[in-house]
Structures are given as structure tokens and as C-alpha cells.
PDB file of C-alpha atoms in Angstrom:
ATOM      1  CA  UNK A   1       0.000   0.000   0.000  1.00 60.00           C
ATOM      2  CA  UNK A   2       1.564   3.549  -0.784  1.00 68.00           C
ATOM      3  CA  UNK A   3       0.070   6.857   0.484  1.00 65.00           C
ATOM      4  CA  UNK A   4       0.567  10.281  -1.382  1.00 66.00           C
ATOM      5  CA  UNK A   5       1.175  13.610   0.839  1.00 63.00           C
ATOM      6  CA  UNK A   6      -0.717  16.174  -1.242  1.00 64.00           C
ATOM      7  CA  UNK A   7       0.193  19.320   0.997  1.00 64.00           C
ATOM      8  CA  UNK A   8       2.013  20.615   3.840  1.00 66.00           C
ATOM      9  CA  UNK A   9       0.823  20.025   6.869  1.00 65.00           C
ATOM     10  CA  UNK A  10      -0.684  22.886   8.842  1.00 68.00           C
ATOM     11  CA  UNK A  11      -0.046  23.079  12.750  1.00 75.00           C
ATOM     12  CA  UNK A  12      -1.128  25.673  14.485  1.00 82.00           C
ATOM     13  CA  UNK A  13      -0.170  26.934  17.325  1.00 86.00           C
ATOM     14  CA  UNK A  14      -3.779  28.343  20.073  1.00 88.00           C
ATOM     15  CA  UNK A  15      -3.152  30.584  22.897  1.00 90.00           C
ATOM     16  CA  UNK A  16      -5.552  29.696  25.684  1.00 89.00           C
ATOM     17  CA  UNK A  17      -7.933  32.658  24.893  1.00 88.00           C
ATOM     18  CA  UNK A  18      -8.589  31.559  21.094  1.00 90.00           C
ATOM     19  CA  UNK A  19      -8.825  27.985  22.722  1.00 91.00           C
ATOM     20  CA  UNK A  20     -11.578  29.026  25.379  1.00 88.00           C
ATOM     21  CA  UNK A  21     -13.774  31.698  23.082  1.00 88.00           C
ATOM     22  CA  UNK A  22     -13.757  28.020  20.713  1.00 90.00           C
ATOM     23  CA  UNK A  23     -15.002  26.028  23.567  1.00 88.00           C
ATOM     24  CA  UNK A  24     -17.089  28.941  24.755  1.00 85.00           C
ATOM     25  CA  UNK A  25     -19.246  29.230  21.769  1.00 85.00           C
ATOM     26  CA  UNK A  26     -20.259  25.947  21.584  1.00 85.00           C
ATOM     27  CA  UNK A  27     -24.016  26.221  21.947  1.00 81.00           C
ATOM     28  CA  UNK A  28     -24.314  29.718  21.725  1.00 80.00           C
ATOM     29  CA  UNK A  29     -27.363  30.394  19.538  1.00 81.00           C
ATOM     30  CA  UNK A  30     -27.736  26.647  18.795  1.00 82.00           C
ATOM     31  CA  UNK A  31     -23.741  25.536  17.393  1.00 86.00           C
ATOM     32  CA  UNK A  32     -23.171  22.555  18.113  1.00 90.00           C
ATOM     33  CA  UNK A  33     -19.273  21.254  18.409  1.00 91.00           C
ATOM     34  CA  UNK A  34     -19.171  19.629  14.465  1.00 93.00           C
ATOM     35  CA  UNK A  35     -20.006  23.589  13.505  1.00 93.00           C
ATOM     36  CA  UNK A  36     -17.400  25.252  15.837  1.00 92.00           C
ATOM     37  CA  UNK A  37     -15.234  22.960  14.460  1.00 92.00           C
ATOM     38  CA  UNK A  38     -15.931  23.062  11.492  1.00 93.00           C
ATOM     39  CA  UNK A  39     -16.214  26.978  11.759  1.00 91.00           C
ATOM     40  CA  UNK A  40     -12.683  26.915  12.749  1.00 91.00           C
ATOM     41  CA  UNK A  41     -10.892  24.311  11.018  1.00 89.00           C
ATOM     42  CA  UNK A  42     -10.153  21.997  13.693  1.00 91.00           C
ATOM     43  CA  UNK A  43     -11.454  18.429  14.437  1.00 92.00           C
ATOM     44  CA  UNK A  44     -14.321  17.968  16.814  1.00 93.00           C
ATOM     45  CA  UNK A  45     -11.832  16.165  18.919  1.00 94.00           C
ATOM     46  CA  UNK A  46      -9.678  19.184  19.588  1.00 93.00           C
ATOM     47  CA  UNK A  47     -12.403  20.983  21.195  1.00 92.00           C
ATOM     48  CA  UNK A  48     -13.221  18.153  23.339  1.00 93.00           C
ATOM     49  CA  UNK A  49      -9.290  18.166  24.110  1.00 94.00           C
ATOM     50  CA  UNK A  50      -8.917  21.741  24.803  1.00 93.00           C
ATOM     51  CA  UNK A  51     -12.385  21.556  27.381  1.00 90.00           C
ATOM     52  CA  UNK A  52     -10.441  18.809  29.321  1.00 91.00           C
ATOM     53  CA  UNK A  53      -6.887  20.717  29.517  1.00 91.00           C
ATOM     54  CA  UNK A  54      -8.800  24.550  29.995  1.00 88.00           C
ATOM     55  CA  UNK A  55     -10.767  22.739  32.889  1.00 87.00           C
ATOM     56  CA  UNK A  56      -7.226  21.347  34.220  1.00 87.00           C
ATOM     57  CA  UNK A  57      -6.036  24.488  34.326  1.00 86.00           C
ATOM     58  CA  UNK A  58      -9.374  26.128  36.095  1.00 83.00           C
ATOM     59  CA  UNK A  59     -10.235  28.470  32.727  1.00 82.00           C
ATOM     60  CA  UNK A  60     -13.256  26.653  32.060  1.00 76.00           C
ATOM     61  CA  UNK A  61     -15.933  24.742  33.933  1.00 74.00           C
ATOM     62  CA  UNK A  62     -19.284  23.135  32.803  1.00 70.00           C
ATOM     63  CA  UNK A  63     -21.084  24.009  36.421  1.00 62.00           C
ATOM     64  CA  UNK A  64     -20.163  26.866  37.187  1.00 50.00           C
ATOM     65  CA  UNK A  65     -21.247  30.034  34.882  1.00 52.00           C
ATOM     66  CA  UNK A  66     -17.801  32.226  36.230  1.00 50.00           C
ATOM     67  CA  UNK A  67     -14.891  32.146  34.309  1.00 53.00           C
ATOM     68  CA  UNK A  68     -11.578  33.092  36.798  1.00 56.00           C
ATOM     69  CA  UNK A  69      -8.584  34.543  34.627  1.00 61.00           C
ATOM     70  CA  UNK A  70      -5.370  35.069  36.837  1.00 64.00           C
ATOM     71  CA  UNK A  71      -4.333  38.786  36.716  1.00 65.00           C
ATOM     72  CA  UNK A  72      -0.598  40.008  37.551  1.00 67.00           C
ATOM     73  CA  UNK A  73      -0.962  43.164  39.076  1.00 65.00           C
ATOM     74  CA  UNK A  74       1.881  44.171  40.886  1.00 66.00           C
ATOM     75  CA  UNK A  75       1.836  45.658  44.438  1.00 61.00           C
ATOM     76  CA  UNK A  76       4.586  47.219  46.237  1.00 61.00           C
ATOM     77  CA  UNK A  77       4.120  47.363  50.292  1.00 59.00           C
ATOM     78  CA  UNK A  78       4.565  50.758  50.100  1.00 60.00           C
ATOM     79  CA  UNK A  79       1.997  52.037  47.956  1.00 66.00           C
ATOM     80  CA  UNK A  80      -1.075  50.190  47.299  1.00 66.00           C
ATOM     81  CA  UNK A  81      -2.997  50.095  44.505  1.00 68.00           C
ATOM     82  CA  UNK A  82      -5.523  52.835  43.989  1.00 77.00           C
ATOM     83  CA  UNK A  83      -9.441  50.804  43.739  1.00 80.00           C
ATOM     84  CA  UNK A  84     -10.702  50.374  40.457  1.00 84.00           C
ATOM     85  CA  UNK A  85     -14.535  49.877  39.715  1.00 85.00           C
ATOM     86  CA  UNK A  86     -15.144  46.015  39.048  1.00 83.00           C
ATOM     87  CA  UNK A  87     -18.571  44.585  37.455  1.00 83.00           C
ATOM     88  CA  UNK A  88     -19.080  40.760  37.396  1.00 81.00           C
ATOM     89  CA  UNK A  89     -21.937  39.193  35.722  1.00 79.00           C
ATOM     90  CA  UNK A  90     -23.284  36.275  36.981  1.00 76.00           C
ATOM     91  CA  UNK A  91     -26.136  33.741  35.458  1.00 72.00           C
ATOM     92  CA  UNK A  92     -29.541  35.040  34.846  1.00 73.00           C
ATOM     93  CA  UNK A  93     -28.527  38.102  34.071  1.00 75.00           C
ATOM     94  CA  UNK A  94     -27.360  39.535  37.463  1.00 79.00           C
ATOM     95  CA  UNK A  95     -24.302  41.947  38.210  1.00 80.00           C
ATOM     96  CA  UNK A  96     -22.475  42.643  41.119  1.00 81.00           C
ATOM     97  CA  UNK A  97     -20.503  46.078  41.321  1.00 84.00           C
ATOM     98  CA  UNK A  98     -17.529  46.242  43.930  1.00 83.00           C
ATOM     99  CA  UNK A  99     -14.399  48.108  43.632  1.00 85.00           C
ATOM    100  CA  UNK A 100     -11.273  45.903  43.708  1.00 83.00           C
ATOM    101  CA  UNK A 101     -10.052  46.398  47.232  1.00 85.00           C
ATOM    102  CA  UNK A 102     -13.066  44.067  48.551  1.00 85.00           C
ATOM    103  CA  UNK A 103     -11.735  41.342  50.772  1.00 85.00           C
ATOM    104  CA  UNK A 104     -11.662  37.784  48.443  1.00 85.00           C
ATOM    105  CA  UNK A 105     -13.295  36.051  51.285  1.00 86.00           C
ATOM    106  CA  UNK A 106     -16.078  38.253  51.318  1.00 85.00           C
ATOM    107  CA  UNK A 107     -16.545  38.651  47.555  1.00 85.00           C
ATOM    108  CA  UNK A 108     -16.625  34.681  47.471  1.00 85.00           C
ATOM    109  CA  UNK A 109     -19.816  34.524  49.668  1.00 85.00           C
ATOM    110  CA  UNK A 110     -21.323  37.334  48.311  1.00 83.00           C
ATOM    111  CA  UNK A 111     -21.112  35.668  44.868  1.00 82.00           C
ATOM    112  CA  UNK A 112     -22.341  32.362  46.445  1.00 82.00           C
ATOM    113  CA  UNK A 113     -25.119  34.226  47.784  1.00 82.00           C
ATOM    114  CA  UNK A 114     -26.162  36.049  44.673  1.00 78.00           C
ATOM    115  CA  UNK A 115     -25.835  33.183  42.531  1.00 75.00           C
ATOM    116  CA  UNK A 116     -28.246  31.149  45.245  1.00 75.00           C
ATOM    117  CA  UNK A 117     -31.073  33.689  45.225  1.00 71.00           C
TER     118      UNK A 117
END
């Protein structure tokens, strides 16, 4: 049996936001995986692939409707950052406005409690 290479292979290379606005879109306004897929030239098995490893790393989650990006902002003892006016969606259509210097702990159960009522 001989095989014939008719092109060049294409690899590409995904950064983990192209890879999660992918995954994301599955089901918005109906899309299934085959048409993101197919939409972006990958195999229905990459997207399935790239759920599992942006779950590993905590980008992604099928329960939960929050999405937690890890921001380097850096802080010098001496001077703190000045508070900056933060909006979070949540499911349903609610919104919580804080400004950054809430305490995590707090902001945790506040979301738990939003997201609960």
C-alpha cells in the first residue's frame, strides 16, 4: 500500500484565549461542536481536548457560569494600589458592582449568595 502527501501540513499553534472563546461558543445560539469545528478548522476532537486541559487548568468549567482569569498586578508594600470599579456578571442576568479592594473572602460569599437567590 503507498500513500501520497498532497500538501504541507498545517499546525497551528492556540493561545488559551482563542482555545476558550472556541469552547465557549459551543451552543451559543444553537452551534453545536461539528459547527465550531468546522467553523474553525479543527477536528471535533480538539475541542473536546482543549475543554479537558482549559478545565485542568481552572479556565473553564461546565457548572459553574464564572470564568476566573489570573491577573498580575503588581503591588509594592509601600503604595497600594488605587481601587478600580469592578462589574461581574453572573447567570440570569445579574451583576455585582464592587471596587477591587473588597476582601476575596467576602466577595466569594457574596457571589455564592447572589448566585443562590
Amino acid at each position: 500500500m503507498r500513500g501520497e502527501i498532497l500538501g504541507i501540513e498545517r499546525r497551528r499553534l492556540w493561545r488559551d484565549e482563542d482555545k476558550l472563546e472556541m469552547v465557549l461558543s459551543v451552543g451559543v445560539g444553537g452551534a453545536t461542536v461539528t459547527q465550531v469545528a468546522q467553523r474553525h478548522e479543527v477536528t471535533r476532537q480538539q475541542i473536546y481536548k482543549w475543554r479537558h486541559e482549559l478545565k485542568k487548568k481552572g479556565l473553564w468549567s461546565p457548572d459553574a457560569g464564572a470564568l476566573f482569569f489570573p491577573l498580575d498586578m503588581p503591588v509594592t508594600a509601600a503604595e497600594a494600589p488605587p481601587a478600580i470599579a469592578v462589574e461581574l456578571r453572573l447567570r440570569g442576568g445579574r451583576s455585582l458592582h464592587f471596587d477591587s479592594t473588597v476582601d476575596p473572602a467576602a466577595l466569594i460569599s457574596l457571589i455564592r449568595a447572589v448566585d443562590a437567590a
